[in-house]
Structures are given as C-alpha cells and as structure tokens.
Short mmCIF file of C-alpha atoms and ligand atoms in Angstrom, two decimals:
data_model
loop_
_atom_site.label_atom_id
_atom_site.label_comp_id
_atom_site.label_asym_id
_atom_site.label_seq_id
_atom_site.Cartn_x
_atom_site.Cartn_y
_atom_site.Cartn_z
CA UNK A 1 37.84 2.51 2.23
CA UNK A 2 35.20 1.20 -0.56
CA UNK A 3 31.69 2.31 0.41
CA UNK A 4 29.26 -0.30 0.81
CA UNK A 5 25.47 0.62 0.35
CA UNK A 6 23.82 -0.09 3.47
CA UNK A 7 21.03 -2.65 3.75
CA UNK A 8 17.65 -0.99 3.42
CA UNK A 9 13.77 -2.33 4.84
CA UNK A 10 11.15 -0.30 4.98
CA UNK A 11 8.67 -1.85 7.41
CA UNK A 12 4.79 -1.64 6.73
CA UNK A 13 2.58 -1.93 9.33
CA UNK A 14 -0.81 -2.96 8.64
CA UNK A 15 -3.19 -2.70 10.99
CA UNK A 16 -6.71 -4.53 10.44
CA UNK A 17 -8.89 -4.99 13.48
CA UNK A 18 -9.43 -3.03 16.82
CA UNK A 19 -7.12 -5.39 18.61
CA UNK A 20 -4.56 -4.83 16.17
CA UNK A 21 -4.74 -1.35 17.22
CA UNK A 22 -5.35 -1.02 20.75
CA UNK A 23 -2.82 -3.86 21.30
CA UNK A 24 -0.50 -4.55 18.53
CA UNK A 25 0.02 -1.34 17.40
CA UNK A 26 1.48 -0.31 21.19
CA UNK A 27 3.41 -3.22 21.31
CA UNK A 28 5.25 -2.46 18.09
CA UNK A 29 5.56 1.31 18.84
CA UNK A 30 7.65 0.10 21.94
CA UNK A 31 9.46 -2.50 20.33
CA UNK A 32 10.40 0.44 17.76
CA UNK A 33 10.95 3.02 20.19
CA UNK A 34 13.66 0.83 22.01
CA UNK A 35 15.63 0.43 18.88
CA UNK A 36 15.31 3.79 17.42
CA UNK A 37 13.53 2.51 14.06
CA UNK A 38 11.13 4.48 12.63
CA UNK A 39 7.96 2.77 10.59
CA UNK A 40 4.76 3.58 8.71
CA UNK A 41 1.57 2.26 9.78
CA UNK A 42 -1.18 2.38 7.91
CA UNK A 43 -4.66 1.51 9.88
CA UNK A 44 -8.39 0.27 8.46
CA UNK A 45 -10.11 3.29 10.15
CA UNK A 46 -13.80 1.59 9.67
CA UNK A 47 -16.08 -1.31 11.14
CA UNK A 48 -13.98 -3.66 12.86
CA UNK A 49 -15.60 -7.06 10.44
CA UNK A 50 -13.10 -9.39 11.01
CA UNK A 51 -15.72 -11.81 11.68
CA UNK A 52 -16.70 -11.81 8.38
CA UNK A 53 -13.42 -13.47 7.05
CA UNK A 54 -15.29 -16.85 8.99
CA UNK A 55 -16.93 -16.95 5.21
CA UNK A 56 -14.27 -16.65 2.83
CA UNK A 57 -13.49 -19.98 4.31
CA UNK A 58 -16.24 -21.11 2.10
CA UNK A 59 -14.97 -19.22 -1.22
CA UNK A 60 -11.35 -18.84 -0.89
CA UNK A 61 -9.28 -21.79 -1.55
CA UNK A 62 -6.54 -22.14 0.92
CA UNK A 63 -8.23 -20.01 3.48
CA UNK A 64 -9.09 -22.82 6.12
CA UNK A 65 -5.40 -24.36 5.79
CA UNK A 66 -4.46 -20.95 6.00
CA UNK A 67 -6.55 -19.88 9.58
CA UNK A 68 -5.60 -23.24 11.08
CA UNK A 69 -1.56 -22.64 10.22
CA UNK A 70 -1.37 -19.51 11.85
CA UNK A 71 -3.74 -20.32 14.62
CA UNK A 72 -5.82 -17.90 13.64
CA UNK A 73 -8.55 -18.14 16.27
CA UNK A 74 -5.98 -17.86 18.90
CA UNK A 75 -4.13 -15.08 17.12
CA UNK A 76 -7.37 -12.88 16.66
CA UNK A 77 -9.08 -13.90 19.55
CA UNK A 78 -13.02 -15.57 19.39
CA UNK A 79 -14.56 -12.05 20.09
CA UNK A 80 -13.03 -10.71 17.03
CA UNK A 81 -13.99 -13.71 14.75
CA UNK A 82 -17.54 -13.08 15.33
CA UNK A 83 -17.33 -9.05 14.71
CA UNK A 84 -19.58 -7.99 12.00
CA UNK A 85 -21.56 -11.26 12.10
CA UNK A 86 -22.89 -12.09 15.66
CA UNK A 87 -22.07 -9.07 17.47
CA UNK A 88 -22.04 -4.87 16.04
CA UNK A 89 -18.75 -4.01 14.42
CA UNK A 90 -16.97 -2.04 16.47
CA UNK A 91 -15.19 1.28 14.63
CA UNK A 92 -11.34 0.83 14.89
CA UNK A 93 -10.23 4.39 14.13
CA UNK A 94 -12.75 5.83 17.07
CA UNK A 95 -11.78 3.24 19.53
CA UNK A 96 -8.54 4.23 20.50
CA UNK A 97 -8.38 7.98 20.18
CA UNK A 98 -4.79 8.36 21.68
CA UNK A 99 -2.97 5.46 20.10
CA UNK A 100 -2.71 7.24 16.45
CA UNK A 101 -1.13 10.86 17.28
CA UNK A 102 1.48 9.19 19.52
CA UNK A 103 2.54 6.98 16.99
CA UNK A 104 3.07 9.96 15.04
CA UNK A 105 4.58 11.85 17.80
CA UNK A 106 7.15 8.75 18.05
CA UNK A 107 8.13 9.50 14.60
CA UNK A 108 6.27 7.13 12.51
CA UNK A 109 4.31 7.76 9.42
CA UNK A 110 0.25 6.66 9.60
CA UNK A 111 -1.51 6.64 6.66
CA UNK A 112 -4.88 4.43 5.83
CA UNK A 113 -5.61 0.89 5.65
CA UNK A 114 -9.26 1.57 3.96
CA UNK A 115 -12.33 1.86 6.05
CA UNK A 116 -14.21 -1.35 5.34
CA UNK A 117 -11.40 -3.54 5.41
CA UNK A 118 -13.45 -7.12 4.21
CA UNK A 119 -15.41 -4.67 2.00
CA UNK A 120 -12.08 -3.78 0.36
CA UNK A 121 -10.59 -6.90 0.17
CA UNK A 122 -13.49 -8.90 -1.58
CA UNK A 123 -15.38 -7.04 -3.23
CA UNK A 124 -12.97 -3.97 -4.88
CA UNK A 125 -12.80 -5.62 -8.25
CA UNK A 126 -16.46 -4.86 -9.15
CA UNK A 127 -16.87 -1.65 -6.78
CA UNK A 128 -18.25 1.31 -8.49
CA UNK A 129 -16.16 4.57 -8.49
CA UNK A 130 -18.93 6.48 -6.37
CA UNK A 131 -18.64 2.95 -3.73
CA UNK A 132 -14.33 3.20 -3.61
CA UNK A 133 -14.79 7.15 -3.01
CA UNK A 134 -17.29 6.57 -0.33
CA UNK A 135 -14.86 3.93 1.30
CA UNK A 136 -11.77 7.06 1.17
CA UNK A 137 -14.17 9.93 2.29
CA UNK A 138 -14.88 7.83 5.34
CA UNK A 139 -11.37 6.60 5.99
CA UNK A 140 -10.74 10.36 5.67
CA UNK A 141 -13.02 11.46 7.89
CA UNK A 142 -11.89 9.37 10.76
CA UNK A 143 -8.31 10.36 9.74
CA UNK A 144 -9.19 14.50 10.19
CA UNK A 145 -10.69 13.88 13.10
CA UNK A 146 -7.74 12.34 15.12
CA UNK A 147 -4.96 14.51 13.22
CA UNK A 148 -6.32 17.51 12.19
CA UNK A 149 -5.30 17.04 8.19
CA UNK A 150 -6.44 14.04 5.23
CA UNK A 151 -3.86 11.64 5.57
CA UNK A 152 -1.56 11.49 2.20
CA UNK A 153 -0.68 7.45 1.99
CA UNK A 154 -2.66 4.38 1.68
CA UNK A 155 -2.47 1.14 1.94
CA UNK A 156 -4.73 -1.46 -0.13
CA UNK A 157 -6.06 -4.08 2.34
CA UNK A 158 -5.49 -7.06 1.08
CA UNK A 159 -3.09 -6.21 -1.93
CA UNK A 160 -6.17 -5.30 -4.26
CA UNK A 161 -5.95 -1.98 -6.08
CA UNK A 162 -7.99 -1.19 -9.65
CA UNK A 163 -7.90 1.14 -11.68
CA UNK A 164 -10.84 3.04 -9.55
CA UNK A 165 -8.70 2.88 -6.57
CA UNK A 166 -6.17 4.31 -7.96
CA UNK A 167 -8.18 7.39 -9.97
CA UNK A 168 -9.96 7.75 -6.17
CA UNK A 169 -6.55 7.66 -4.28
CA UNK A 170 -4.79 9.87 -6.47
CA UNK A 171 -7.95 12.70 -6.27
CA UNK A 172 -8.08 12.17 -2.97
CA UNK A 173 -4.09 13.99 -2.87
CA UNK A 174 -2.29 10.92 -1.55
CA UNK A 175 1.73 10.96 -2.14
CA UNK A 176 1.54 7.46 -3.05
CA UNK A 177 0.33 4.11 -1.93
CA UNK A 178 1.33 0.85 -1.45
CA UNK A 179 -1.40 -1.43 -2.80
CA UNK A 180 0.79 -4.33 -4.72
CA UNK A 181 3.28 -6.74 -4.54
CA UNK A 182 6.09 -6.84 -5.81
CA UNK A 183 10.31 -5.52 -6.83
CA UNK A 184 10.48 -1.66 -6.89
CA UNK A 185 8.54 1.60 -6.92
CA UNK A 186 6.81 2.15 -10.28
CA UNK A 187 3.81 4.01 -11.95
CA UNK A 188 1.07 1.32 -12.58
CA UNK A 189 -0.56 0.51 -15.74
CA UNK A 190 -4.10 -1.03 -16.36
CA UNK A 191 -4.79 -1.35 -19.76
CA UNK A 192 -3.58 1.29 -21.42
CA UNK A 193 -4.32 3.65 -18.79
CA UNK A 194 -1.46 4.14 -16.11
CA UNK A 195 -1.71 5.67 -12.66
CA UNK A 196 -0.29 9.37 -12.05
CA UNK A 197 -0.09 7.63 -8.14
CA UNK A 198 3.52 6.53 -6.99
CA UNK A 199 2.94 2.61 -6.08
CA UNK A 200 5.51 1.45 -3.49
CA UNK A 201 5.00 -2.37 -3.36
CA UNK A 202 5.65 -4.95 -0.31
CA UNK A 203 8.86 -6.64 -1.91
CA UNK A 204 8.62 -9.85 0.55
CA UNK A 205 6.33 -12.19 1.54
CA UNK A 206 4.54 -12.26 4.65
CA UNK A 207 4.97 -14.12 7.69
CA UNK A 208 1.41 -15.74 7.87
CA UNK A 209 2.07 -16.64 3.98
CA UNK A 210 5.13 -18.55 4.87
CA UNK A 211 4.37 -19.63 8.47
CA UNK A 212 3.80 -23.53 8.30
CA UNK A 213 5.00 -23.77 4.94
CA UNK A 214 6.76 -26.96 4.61
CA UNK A 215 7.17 -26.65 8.26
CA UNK A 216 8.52 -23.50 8.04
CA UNK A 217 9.29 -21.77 11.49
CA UNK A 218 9.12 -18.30 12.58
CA UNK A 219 12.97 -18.06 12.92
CA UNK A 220 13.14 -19.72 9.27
CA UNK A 221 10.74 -16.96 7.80
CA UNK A 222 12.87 -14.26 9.85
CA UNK A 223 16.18 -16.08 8.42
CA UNK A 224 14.58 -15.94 4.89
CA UNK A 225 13.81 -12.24 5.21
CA UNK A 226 17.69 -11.46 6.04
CA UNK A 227 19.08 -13.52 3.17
CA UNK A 228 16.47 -11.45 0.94
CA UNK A 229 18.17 -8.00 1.82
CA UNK A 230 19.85 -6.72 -1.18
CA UNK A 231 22.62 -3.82 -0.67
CA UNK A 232 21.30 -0.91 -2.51
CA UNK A 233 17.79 -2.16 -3.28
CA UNK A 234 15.63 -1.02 -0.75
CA UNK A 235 12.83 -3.99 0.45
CA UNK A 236 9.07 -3.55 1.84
CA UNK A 237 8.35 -5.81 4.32
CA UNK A 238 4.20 -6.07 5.17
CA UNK A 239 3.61 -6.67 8.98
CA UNK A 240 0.54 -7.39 10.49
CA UNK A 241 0.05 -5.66 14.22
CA UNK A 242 -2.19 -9.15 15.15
CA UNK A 243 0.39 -11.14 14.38
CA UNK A 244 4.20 -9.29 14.51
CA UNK A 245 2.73 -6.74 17.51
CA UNK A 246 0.56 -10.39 18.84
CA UNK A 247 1.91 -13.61 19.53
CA UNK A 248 5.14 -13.47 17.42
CA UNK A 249 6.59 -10.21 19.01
CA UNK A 250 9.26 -11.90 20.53
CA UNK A 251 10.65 -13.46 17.39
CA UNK A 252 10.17 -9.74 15.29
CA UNK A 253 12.29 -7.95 18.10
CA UNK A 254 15.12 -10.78 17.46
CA UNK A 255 14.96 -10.20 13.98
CA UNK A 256 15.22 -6.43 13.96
CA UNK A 257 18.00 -7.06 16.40
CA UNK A 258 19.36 -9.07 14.13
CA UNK A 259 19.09 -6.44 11.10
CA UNK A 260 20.52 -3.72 13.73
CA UNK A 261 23.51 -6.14 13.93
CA UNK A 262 24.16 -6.24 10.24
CA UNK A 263 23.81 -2.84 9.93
CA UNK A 264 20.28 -2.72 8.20
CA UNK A 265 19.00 1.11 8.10
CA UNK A 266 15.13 1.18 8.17
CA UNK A 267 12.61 3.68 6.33
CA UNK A 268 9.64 5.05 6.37
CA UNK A 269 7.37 4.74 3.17
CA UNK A 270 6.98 8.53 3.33
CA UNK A 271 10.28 9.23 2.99
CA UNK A 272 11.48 6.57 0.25
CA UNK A 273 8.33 8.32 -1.87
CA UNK A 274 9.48 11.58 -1.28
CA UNK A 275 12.95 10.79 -2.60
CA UNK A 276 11.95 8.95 -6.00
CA UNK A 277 9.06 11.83 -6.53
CA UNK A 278 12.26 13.99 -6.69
CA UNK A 279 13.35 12.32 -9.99
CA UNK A 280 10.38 11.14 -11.53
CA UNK A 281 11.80 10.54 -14.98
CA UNK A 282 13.00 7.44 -13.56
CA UNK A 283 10.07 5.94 -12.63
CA UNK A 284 9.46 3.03 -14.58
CA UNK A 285 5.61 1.85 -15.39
CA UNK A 286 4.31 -1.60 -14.94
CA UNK A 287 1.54 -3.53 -15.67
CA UNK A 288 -0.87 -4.41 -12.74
CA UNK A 289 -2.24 -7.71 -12.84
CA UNK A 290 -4.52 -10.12 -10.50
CA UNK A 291 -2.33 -13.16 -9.47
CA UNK A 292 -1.72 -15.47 -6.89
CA UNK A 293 1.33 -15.72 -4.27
CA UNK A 294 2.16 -18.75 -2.58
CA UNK A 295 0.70 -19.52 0.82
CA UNK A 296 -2.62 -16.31 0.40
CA UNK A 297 -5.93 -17.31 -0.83
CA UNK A 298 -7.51 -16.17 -3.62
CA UNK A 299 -5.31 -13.17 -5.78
CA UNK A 300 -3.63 -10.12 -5.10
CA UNK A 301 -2.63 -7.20 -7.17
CA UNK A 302 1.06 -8.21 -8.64
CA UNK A 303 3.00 -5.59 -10.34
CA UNK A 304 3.74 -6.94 -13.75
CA UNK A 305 7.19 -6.45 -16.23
CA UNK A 306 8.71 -3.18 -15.89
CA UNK A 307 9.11 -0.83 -18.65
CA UNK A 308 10.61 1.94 -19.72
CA UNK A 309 8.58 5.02 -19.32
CA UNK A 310 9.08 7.29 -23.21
ZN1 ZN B 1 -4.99 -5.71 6.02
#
C-alpha cells in the first residue's frame, strides 16, 4: 500500500486575559482531553489590561469594525473591557494557581504569552532592551512560581517580535518561539543580523480575522482551515481561549471532529521544535518584516522570502 503523509496541525493556544484562563483555558483542556489531542498553550502571565484595547480603537484602523464583528464586548465580557482603565488590573498568571500545572499534567505544553500583554503588542517596536527583558523576567517569575522551572517557549502577543525580543528570548534559554506569521519554521533575519532562536510561525489565519469577512461564518472559517491542510506540511493554527474556549466552542469541537475524521494528527509546538533542532542545517533563514494581514489592525511581524542558509 502507498503511504500517505498524514495531515498535520499544531494548535496554539493563546491565552490573553484572566477569563481566558480561568474559563477558556478549562473549556479547551476538556474539549482536548475528550479527543485525546494534545496542544500548547502559551499564557500572558501579567496585568490582566484588556481594557486598554478600548483605545486602540482610536489609533488602529480596522479595530472598531473589528470589536463590533466578533462581538467583542459580549465575547470579553464589560468587566474585562474596563481592566486596566477603570478598575486595577487583575494578574492572570496568580489568579488561577491550579489551572496551569493541570494543563501540563493533561499533556499539553505551556509556555508564555508575555507579561504585559497591551504593553507588548503596542509598544514593542520602540521598547528598549532593558524594558523587553523586564517584560520576560516577570513573565518568568510568575512561570517558576507555578512550575517550579523558566518556561522554554514563547509566544509574541500580538505577532510582534524585534530584533530585541528575539536577543531577550533567546538569553532567556527558550527552545524557540512562535512570534510571526507565516509558511514554515525558519531562523529570522533583521537586517543583517539573524536570530540563533527557532521561529515556528502561525501558518493560518485566525478566526476573529476571518469571522464576518464577506459574511464569512464560523463553519466557513472552520471549512477554510480543512481545505488549507497540506499532507506533509505541518500547519499552526493560533486560537484564542476567549473566543475558541468562549462562545465558539461548539463550532471548534466540530471542527476537530472533523480533522479526527480525516485523519488529521495534532502536535505540540514543543515537539515539532525539538524535531527540526535535530537537523538544523536545514533550517532556512528569512527576513522578518512589519506587514499587514487581512481582517487585524495595524501590522504584525510576517516572515519574509526564504533563503538558503550557506
Ligand atoms: Zn494574545
């Protein structure tokens, strides 16, 4: 019989806000657990500011259009909009001190979502190296204190990664991270300076990009996914716990049914790293570069032409 190379998704959990956590991330464990899949989660350990996003409205084109298509009040809930403006921002990683070890226990991979999440997301580009290493040694910190050991993978909130994050993240003794978008694991270039750090990049878009685009429905983004699955070229697909562990749970569990049916095999970032760090001749490098995607405000971090690493 001719072998056929199975379907491969990695799932990515992000997780942004204490809801997210407390609520989401339980929801999805469970969804998980009943199906056997294994995931990697990666949680913003700091100040729960989701409030703050209420002002990007202001700055980011697209972003109103954007809250209003995914219901985004409703979604997040009206406490949660007002976190780091009206009321104190609540710390995410210290809210929930159980929820993180039994994920791992279940067999998924947590790594770190930053600590400042809105911090991260706006205002990287024109951090200081001292600021993004004061971000990690906090996410860190949380991270010891519920596991015991520095967590080894990060995730870039909000797709933005520099060449300071990366210097930071790779001194801080992460295995890789997954800070961009875009086709296949690479070694990223800025300038003429590229990254010793293993980028694995979300390879699809996301459902709150594509949710309401030209009417696009949560079983058409789910159907888009499927038809995006390549046999032996392993996809990242970035989930949000508010949304995919929130009001669209239903329609996620159908999907990975779905996948389960066609005989998708899921992975955990960890592992997919740990297999292309074994050959690491073949890593190609890439150019990062800011750029925008359709359905996100403002730019993300877009992994640019590969090339051949001499
Ligand atoms: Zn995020």
């Amino acid at each position: 019989m001719e072998y056929v190379a199975p379907l491969q998704l990695g799932l990515k959990v992000d997780v942004d806000t204490l809801s997210g956590l407390t609520e989401g991330v339980v929801a999805l464990a469970n969804i998980f657990g009943a199906r056997d899949i294994r995931a990697s989660f990666y949680v913003a350990l700091g100040p729960d500011n989701s409030g703050r996003a209420i002002f990007r409205v202001f700055r980011q084109q697209g972003f109103l259009e954007k809250m209003l298509r995914t219901r985004a009040p409703s979604v997040y809930g009206f406490p949660t909009m007002l976190y780091g403006t009206v009321f104190k921002a609540p710390e995410i990683g210290a809210a929930a001190p159980q929820v993180l070890p039994d994920l791992r226990v279940a067999g998924h991979e947590v790594g770190i979502h930053g600590y400042d999440h809105a911090g991260w997301h706006d205002r990287l580009h024109t951090m200081t190296r001292d600021e993004v290493a004061h971000e990690i040694r906090q996410a860190q910190a949380v991270f010891l204190k519920v596991f015991g050991e520095p967590a080894t993978s990060f995730a870039a909130p909000g797709w933005q990664a520099s060449r300071v994050s990366r210097t930071v993240l790779a001194e801080a003794g992460m295995l890789y991270a997954s800070d961009t978008r875009g086709t296949q694991p690479f070694s990223p270039r800025f300038g003429a300076w590229v990254s010793p750090l293993l980028e694995i990049p979300t390879t699809l878009p996301t459902l709150d990009e594509l949710l309401g685009f030209n009417n696009c429905s949560v079983e058409d983004f789910y159907t888009l996914i499927l038809s995006r699955l390549e046999q032996g070229k392993p996809q990242v697909l970035t989930l949000h716990a508010e949304l995919e562990g929130g009001p669209f749970r239903e329609a996620f569990a159908r999907f990975l049914d779905l996948c389960l049916e066609r005989g998708v095999t899921f992975f955990r970032l960890v592992d997919y790293a740990q297999e292309i760090l074994e050959r690491p001749q073949d890593i190609p490098s890439a150019p990062v570069y800011q750029g925008r995607l359709p359905g996100r405000a403002g730019t993300v971090s877009r992994q640019g032409t590969l090339e051949d690493r001499s």
